[in-house]
Every structure is written in C-alpha cells, then in structure tokens.
PDB file of C-alpha atoms in Angstrom:
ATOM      1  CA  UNK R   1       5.038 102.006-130.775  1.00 67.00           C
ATOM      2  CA  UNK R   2       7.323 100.408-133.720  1.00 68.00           C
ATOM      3  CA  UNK R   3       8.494  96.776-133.692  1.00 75.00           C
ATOM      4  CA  UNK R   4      12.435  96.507-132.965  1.00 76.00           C
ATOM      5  CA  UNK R   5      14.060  95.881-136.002  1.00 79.00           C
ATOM      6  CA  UNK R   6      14.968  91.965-136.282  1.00 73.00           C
ATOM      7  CA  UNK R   7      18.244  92.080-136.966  1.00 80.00           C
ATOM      8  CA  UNK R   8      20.856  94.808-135.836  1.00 85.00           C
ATOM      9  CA  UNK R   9      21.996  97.316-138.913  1.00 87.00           C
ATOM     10  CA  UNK R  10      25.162  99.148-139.613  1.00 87.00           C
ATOM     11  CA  UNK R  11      26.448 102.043-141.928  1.00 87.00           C
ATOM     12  CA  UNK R  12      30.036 102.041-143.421  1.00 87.00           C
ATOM     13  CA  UNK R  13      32.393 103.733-141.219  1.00 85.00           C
ATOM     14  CA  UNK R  14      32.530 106.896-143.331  1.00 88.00           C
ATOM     15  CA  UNK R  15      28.737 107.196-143.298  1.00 90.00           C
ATOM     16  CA  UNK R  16      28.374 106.822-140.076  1.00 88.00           C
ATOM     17  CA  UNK R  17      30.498 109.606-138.745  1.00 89.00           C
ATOM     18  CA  UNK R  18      28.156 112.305-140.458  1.00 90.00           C
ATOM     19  CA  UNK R  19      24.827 113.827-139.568  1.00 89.00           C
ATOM     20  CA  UNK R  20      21.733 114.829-141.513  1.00 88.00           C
ATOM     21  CA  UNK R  21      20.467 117.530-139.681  1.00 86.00           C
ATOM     22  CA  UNK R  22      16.809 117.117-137.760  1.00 89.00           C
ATOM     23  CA  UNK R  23      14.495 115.211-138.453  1.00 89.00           C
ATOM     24  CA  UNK R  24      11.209 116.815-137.808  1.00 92.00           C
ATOM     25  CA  UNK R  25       8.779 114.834-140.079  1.00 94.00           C
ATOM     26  CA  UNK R  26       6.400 113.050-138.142  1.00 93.00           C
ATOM     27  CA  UNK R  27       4.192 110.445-139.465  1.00 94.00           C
ATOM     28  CA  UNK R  28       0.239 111.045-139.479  1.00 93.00           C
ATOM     29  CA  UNK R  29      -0.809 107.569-140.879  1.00 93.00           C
ATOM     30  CA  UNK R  30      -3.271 105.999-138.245  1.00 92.00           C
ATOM     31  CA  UNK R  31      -1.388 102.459-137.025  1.00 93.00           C
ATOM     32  CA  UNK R  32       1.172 102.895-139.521  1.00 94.00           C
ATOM     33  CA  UNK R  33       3.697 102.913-136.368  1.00 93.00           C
ATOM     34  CA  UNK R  34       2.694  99.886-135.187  1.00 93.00           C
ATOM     35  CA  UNK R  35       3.341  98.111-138.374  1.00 94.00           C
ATOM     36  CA  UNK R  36       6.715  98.900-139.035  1.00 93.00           C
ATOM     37  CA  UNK R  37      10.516  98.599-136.959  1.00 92.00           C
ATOM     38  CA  UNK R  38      11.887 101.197-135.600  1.00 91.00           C
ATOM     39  CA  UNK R  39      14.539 101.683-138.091  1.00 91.00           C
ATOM     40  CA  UNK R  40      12.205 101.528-140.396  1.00 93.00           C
ATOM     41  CA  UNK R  41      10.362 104.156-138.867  1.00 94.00           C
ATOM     42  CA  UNK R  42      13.499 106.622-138.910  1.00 93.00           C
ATOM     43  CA  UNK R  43      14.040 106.068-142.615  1.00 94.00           C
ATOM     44  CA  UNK R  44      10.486 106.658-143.437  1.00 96.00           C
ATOM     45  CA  UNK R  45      10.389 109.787-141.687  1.00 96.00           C
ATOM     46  CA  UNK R  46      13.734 110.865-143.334  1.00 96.00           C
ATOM     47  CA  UNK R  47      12.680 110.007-146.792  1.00 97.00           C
ATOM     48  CA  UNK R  48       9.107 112.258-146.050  1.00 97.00           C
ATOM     49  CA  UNK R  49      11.024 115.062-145.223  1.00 96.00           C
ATOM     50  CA  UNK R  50      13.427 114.870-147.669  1.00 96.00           C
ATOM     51  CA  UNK R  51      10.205 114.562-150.472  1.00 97.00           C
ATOM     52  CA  UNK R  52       8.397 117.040-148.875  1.00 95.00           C
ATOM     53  CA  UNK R  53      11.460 119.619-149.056  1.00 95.00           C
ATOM     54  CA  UNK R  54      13.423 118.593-152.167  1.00 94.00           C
ATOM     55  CA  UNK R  55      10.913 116.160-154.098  1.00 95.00           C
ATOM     56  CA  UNK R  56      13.489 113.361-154.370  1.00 96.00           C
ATOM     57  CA  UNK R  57      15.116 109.978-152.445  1.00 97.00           C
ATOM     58  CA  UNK R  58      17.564 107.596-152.097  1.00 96.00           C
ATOM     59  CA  UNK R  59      16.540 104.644-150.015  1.00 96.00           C
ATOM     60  CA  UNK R  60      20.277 102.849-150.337  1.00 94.00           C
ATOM     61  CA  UNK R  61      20.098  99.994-147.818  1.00 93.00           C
ATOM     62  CA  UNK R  62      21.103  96.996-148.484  1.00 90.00           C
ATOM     63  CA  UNK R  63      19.106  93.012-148.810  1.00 88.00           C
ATOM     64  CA  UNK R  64      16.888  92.465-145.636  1.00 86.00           C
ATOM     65  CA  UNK R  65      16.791  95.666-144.026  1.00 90.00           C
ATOM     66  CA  UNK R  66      13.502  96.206-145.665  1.00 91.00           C
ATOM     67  CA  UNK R  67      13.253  98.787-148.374  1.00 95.00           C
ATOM     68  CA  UNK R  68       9.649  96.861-150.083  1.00 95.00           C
ATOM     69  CA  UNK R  69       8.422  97.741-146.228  1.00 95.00           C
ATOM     70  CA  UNK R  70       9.432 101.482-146.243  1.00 96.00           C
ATOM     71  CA  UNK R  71       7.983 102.272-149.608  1.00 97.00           C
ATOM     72  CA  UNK R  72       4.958 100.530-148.747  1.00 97.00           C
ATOM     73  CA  UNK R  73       5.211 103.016-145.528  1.00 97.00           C
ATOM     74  CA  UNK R  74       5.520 106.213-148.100  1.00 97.00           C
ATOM     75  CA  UNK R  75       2.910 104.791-150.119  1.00 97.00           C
ATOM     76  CA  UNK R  76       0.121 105.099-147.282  1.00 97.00           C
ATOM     77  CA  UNK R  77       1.661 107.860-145.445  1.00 97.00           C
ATOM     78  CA  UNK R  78       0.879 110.001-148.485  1.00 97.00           C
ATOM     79  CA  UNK R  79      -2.526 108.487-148.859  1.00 95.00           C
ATOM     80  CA  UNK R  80      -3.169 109.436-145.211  1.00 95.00           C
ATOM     81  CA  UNK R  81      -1.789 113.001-145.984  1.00 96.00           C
ATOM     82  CA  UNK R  82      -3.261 113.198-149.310  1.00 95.00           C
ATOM     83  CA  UNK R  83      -6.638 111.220-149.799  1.00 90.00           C
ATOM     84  CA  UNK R  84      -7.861 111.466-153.325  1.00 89.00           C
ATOM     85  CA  UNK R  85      -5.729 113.933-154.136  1.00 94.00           C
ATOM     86  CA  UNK R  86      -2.535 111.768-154.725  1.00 95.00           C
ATOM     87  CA  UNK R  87      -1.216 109.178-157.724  1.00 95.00           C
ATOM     88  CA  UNK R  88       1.625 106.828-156.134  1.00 96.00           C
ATOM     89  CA  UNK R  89       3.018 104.675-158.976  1.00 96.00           C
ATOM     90  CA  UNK R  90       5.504 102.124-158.242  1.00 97.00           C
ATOM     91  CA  UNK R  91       8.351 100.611-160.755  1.00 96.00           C
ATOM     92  CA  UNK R  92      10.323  97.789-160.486  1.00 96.00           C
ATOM     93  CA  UNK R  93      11.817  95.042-162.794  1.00 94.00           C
ATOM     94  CA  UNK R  94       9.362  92.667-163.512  1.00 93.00           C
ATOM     95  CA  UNK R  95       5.577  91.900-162.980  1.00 92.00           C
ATOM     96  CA  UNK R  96       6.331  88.803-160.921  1.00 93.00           C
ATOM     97  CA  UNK R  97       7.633  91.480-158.395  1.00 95.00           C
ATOM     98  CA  UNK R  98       4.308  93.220-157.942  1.00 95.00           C
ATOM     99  CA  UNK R  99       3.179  89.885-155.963  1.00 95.00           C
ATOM    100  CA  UNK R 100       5.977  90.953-153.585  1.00 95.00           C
ATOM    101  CA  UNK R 101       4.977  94.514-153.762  1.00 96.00           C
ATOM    102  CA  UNK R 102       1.308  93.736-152.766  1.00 95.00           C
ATOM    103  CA  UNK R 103       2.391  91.806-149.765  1.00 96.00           C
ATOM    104  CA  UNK R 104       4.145  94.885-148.521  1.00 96.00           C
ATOM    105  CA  UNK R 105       1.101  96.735-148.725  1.00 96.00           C
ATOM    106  CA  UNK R 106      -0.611  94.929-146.987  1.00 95.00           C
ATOM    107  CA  UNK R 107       1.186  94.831-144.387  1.00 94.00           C
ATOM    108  CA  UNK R 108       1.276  98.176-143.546  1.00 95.00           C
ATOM    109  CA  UNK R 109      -2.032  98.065-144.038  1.00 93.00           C
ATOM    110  CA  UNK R 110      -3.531  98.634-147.510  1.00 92.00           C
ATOM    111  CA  UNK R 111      -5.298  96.401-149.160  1.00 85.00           C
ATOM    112  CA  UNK R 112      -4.325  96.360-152.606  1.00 83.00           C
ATOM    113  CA  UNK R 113      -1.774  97.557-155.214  1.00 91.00           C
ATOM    114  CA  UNK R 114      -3.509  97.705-158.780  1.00 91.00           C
ATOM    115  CA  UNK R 115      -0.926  96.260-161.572  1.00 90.00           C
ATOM    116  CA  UNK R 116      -1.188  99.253-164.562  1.00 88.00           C
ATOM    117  CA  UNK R 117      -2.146  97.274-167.970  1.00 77.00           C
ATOM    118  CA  UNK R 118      -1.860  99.731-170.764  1.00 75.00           C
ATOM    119  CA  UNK R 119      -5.380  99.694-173.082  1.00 66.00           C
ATOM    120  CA  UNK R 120      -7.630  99.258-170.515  1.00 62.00           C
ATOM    121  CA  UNK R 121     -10.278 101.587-169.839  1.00 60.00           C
ATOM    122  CA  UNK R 122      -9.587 104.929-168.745  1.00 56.00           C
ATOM    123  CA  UNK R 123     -12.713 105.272-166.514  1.00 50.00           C
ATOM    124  CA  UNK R 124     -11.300 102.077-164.859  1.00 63.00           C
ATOM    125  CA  UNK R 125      -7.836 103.741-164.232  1.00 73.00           C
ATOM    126  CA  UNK R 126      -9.589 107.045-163.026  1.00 75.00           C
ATOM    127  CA  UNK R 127     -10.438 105.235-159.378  1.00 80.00           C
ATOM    128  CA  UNK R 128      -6.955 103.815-159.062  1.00 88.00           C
ATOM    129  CA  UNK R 129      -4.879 105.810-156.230  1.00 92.00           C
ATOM    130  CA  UNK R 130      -1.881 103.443-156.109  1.00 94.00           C
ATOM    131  CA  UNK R 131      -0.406 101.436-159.272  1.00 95.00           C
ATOM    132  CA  UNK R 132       2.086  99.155-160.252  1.00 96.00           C
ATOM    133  CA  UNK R 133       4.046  98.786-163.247  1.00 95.00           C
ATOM    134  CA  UNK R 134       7.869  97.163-164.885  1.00 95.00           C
ATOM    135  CA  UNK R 135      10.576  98.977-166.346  1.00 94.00           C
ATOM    136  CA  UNK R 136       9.887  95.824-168.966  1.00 92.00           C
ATOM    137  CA  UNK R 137       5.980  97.063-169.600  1.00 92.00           C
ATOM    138  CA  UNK R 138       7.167 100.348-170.607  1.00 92.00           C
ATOM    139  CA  UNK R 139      10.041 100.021-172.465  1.00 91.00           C
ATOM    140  CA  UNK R 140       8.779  96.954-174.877  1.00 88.00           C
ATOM    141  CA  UNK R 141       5.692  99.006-175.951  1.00 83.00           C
ATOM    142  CA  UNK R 142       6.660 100.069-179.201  1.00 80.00           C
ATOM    143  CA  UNK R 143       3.948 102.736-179.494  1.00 79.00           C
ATOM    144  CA  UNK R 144       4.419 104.042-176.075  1.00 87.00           C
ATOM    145  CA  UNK R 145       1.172 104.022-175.673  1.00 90.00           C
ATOM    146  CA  UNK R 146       1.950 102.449-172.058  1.00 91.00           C
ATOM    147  CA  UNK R 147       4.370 105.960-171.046  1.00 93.00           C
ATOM    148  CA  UNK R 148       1.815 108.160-172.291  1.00 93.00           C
ATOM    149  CA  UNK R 149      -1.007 106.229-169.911  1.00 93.00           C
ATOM    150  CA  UNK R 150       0.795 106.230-167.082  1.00 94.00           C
ATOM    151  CA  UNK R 151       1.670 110.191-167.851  1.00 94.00           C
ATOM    152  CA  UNK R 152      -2.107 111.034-168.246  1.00 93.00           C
ATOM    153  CA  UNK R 153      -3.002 108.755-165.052  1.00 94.00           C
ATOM    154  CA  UNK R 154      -0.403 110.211-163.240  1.00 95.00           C
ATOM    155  CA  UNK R 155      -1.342 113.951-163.836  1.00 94.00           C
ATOM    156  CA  UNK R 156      -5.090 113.719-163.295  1.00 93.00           C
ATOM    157  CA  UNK R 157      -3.894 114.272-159.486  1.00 94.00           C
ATOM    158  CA  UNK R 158      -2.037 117.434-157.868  1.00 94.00           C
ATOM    159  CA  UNK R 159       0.260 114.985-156.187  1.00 96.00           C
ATOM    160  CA  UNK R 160       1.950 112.413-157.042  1.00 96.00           C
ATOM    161  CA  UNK R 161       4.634 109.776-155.774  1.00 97.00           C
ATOM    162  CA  UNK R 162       6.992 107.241-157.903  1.00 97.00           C
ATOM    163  CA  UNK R 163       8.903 104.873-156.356  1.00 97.00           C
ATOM    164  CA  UNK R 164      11.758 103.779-158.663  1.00 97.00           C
ATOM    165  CA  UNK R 165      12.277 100.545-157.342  1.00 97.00           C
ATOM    166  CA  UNK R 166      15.992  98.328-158.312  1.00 95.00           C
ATOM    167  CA  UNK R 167      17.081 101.546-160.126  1.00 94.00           C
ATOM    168  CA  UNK R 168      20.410 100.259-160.481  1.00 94.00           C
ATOM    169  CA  UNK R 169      18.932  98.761-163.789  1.00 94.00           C
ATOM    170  CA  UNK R 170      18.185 102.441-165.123  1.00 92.00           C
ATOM    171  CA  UNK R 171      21.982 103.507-164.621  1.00 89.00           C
ATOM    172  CA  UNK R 172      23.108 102.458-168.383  1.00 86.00           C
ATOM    173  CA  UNK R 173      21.603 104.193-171.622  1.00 86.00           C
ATOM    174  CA  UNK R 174      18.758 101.777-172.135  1.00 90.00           C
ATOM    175  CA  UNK R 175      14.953 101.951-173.977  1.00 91.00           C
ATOM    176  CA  UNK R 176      13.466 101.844-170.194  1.00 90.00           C
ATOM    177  CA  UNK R 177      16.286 104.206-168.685  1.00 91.00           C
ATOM    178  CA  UNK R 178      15.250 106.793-171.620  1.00 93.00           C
ATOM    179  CA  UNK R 179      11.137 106.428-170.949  1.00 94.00           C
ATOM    180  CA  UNK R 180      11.406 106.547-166.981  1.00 93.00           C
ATOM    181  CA  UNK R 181      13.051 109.682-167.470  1.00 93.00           C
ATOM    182  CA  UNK R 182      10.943 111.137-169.865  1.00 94.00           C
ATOM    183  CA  UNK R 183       7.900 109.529-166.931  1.00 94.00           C
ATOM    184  CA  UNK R 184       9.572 112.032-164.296  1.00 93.00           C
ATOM    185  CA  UNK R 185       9.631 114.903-166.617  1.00 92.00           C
ATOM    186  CA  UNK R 186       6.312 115.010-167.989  1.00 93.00           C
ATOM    187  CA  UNK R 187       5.024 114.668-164.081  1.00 90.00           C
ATOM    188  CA  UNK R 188       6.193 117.965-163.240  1.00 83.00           C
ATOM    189  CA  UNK R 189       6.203 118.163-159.350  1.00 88.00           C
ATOM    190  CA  UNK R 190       6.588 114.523-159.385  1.00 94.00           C
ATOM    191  CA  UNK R 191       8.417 113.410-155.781  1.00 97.00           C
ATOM    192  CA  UNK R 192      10.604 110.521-156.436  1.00 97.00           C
ATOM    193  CA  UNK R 193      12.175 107.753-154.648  1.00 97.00           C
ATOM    194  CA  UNK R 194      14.700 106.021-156.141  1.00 97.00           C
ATOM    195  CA  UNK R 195      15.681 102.328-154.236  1.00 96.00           C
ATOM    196  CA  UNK R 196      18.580 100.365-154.666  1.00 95.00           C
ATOM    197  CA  UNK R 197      20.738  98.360-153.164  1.00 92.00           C
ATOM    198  CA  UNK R 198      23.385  98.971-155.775  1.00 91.00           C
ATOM    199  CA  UNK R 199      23.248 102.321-156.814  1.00 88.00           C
ATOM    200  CA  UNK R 200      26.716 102.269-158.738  1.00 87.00           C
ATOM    201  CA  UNK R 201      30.143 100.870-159.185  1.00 86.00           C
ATOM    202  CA  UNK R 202      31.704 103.818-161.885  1.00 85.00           C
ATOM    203  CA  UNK R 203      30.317 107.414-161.999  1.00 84.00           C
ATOM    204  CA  UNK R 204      29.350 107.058-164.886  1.00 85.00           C
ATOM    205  CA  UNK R 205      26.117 105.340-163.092  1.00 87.00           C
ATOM    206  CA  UNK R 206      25.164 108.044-161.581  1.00 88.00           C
ATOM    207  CA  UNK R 207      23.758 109.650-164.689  1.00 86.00           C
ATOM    208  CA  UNK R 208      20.192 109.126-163.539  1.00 87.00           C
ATOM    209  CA  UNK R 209      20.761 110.894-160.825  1.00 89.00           C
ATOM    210  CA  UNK R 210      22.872 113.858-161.755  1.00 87.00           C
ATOM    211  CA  UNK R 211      19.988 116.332-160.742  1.00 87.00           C
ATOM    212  CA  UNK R 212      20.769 114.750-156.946  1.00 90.00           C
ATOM    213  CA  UNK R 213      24.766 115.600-156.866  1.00 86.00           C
ATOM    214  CA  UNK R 214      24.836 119.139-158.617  1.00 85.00           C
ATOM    215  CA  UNK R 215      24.187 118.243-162.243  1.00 83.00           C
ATOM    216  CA  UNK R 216      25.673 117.104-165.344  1.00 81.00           C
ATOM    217  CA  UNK R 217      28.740 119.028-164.602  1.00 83.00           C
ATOM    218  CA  UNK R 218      29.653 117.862-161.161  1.00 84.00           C
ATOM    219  CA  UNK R 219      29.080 114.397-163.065  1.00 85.00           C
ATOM    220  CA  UNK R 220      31.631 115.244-165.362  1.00 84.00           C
ATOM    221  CA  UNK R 221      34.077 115.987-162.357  1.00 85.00           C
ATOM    222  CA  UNK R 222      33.071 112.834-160.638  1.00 85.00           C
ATOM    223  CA  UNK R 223      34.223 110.866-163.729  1.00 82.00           C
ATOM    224  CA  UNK R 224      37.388 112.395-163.504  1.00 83.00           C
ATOM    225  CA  UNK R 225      37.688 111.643-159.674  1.00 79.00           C
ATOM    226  CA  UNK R 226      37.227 107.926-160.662  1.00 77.00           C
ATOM    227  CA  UNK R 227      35.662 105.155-158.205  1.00 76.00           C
ATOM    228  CA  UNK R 228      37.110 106.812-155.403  1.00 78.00           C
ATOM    229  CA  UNK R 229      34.571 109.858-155.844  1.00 83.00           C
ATOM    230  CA  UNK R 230      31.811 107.546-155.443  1.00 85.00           C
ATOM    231  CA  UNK R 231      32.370 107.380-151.639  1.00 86.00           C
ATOM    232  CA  UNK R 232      32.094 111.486-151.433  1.00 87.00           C
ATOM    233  CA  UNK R 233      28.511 111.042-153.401  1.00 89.00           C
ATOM    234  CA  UNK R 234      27.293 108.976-150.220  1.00 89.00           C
ATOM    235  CA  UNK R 235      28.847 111.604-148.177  1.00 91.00           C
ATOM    236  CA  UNK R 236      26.873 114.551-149.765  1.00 91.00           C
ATOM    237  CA  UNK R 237      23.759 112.640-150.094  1.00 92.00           C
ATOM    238  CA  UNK R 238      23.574 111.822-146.545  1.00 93.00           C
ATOM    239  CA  UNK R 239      24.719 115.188-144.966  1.00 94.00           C
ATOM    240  CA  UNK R 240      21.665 116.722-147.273  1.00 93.00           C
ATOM    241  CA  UNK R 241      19.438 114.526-145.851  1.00 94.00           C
ATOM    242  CA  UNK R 242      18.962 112.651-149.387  1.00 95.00           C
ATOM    243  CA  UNK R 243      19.142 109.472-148.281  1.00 95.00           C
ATOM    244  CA  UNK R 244      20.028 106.409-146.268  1.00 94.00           C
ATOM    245  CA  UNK R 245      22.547 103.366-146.850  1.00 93.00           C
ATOM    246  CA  UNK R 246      22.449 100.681-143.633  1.00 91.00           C
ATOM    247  CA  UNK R 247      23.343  97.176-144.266  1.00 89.00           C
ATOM    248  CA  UNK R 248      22.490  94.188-142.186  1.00 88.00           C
ATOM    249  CA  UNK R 249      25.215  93.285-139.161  1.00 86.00           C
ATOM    250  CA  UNK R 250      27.579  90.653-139.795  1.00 79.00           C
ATOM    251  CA  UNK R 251      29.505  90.362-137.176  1.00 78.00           C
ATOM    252  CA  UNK R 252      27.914  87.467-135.951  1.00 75.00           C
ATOM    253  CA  UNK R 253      28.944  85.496-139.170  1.00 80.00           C
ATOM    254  CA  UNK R 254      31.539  83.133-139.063  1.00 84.00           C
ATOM    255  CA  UNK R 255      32.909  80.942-142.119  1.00 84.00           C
ATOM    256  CA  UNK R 256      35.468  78.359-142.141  1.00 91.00           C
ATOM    257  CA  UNK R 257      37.314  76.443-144.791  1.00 94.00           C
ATOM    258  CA  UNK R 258      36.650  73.074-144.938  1.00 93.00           C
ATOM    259  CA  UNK R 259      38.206  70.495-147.539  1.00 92.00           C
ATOM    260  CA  UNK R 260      35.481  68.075-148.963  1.00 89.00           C
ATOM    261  CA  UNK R 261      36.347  64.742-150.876  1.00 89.00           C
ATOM    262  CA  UNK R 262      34.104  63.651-153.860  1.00 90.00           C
ATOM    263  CA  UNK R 263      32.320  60.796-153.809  1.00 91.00           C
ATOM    264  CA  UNK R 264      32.481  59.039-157.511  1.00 90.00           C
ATOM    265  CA  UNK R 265      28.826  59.973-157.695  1.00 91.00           C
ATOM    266  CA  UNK R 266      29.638  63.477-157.145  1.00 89.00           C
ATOM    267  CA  UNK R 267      32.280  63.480-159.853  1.00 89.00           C
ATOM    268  CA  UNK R 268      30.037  61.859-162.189  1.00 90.00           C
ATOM    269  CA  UNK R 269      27.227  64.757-161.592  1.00 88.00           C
ATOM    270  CA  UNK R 270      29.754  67.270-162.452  1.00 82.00           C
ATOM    271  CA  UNK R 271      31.399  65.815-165.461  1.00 77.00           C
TER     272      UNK R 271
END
C-alpha cells in the first residue's frame, strides 16, 4: 500500500477540469508500492502508460512534489519489466546532482546509479543497466567521443529509457540542446521522459518538444498565438495522457508585511 503523500497537491484550475482517459498501467515492481506516495504512485503509472504507448513524457510538477522519486520509480519499474534487456540513462545538469539522483534510487530500492565517464573501458560499461550523466559532460567534449559512448552503450540493449532531467535548460539553441537531440535520435525506439518544473515561458521553448504538440508546424502557430497558447499546450498534453503538472498546496501560507528598522550594524554590513 503507498505512503500518503506529505503534503496536499493541486493543479491549476484549467488543468484540473480535464481528464486523461484510463489509466490501466499497473505496476509489477516487487515493493515498489510500498516505497512511494500515493500520488506518486498515480503519476508513475501515468507516465508507464504513456511510454509504453507513445514512447515519450512530461513529468511537469513543480519543487517538492517529488519528480527525483518518480523517475527513480520508472527506473526500476522497467528493470522489473525488463531485466537485462534494458539501458536507463539519466541526464541532468551537473554531476553534483547524481549524489541526489543515487539517493532516489535507493530509496525505491536500487542500490546504485553508475555515473557514465567517457574513456573508460567498454567491457566495464557492458554490465552497467542504469547510468548517469550531465548535459555539461556531453556538451564540453570536443570530440564527442562522450555522445557517441553513451549512443553505443545505449543501443547494445532492445530497450532503453532516458530521463531528461531539468530540461528547461535544453529549450534554447545550445552545444548540449543540439547533442541530447542527436542522443534521442540515434536511440531509435528510445522512450523518453522529459522533467521540469519549468518547461517554458515563450513558445519558442517548446522547440524540444515539438514532436509532443504536432510538430514544427503547430510550433510555428503557437508562436503566433503568443504566451497565451502556452496554457492550450498543458491542455493537450494532459487530455493525451502526456503528462502531469501538480504543484504543492499553499493555501496554508500566510505572509505579512512587517517594517524592520536597521540597526547601525546592519547599515554598515550593507554599505
């Protein structure tokens, strides 16, 4: 039975008026359950389905809810479903973030995450199911010999699983927007999941995810529609079952203004 979740969630009031359809996916990872909340349960089953039907993700909540948690979840659901037959490689800003990564594993239950280092041996890589690797470790490696590792790695398995991780830093022409893409097409069948917080504030953004909202033209429209078409991509996403944006309650915040005078210490620290 899943923990309840720790803190109450909400969707915008747009969002929350629509539907995704069923949700039939049902998780086969022994004790996986038990590890996670139940809202964290719902998302992982929606993002399954929608992986397992259309290849692709968008985990959308906000800070706190838990997103590390959930792709951790994906990660060993499809090692449960998959066994050796699966590569799940996992991108996200910097190294210092696979510490973070590593902790989420483990607590739903696997016991390591293998950071990717470019140059080492390939029979070392070979036994690695699940990897993790920066946007920064691919993009500063002038040979990209790093992109053409993690391509080879990637396809020595039928399946295979990348979690895009803060992928609100791939949404402007950049050396490690250009290489992740080229990543996801060279791993043909590849099932992504892209997580962010943030996804965009112009339409423009949205680039990197064009294939998700009907292509490079309906991008071009979206431009046209301005900021305001933003809110319809959240609509479509969600009604196709795409993805998920909650953000933590705040109703139970309060704030008040209060007037503070300076001490002369205080003025002197901020001269």
């Amino acid at each position: 039975m899943s923990l309840a979740h720790p803190t109450k969630l909400k969707e915008s009031a747009t969002l929350r008026a629509l539907h995704s359809g069923p949700n039939v996916f049902k998780l086969c990872a022994e004790g996986l359950v038990e590890r996670i909340s139940e809202n964290q349960k719902s998302t992982l089953e929606r993002m399954c389905q929608s992986l397992s039907q259309k290849g692709v993700f968008l985990l959308g909540d906000g800070t706190g809810v838990g997103k590390g948690r959930v792709i951790a979840g994906a990660i060993r659901e499809y090692l449960a479903m998959h066994g050796d037959e699966v590569r799940c490689l996992w991108c996200s800003a910097n190294r210092n973030l696979h510490n973070d990564a590593a902790r989420d594993m483990r607590d739903v239950g696997v016991s390591e995450i293998q950071l990717f280092v470019s140059g080492s041996k390939a029979a070392d890589k070979a036994a690695v199911t699940t990897a993790f690797v920066s946007y920064g470790t691919i993009a500063f490696d002038e040979e990209e010999e790093c992109l053409s590792e993690l391509v080879s790695w990637m396809r020595q398995k039928p399946v295979r699983l990348l979690v895009l991780d803060e992928a609100h830093l791939l949404r402007r022409r950049s050396t490690s927007a250009a290489r992740v893409q080229t990543l996801v097409n060279l791993c043909a069948r590849c099932h992504v999941v892209y997580s962010t917080a943030t996804l965009a504030s112009d339409p423009s953004h949205l680039r990197f995810v064009s294939h998700m909202i009907g292509g490079q033209h309906a991008l071009e429209s979206l431009q046209r529609g301005g900021n305001g078409a933003l809110e319809l991509v959240g609509m479509e996403l969600k009604m196709n079952g795409l993805s998920v944006s909650r953000h933590l309650d705040q109703d139970v915040c309060r704030f008040s203004v209060v007037d503070h005078e300076f001490s002369r210490e205080e003025l002197a620290l901020y001269r």
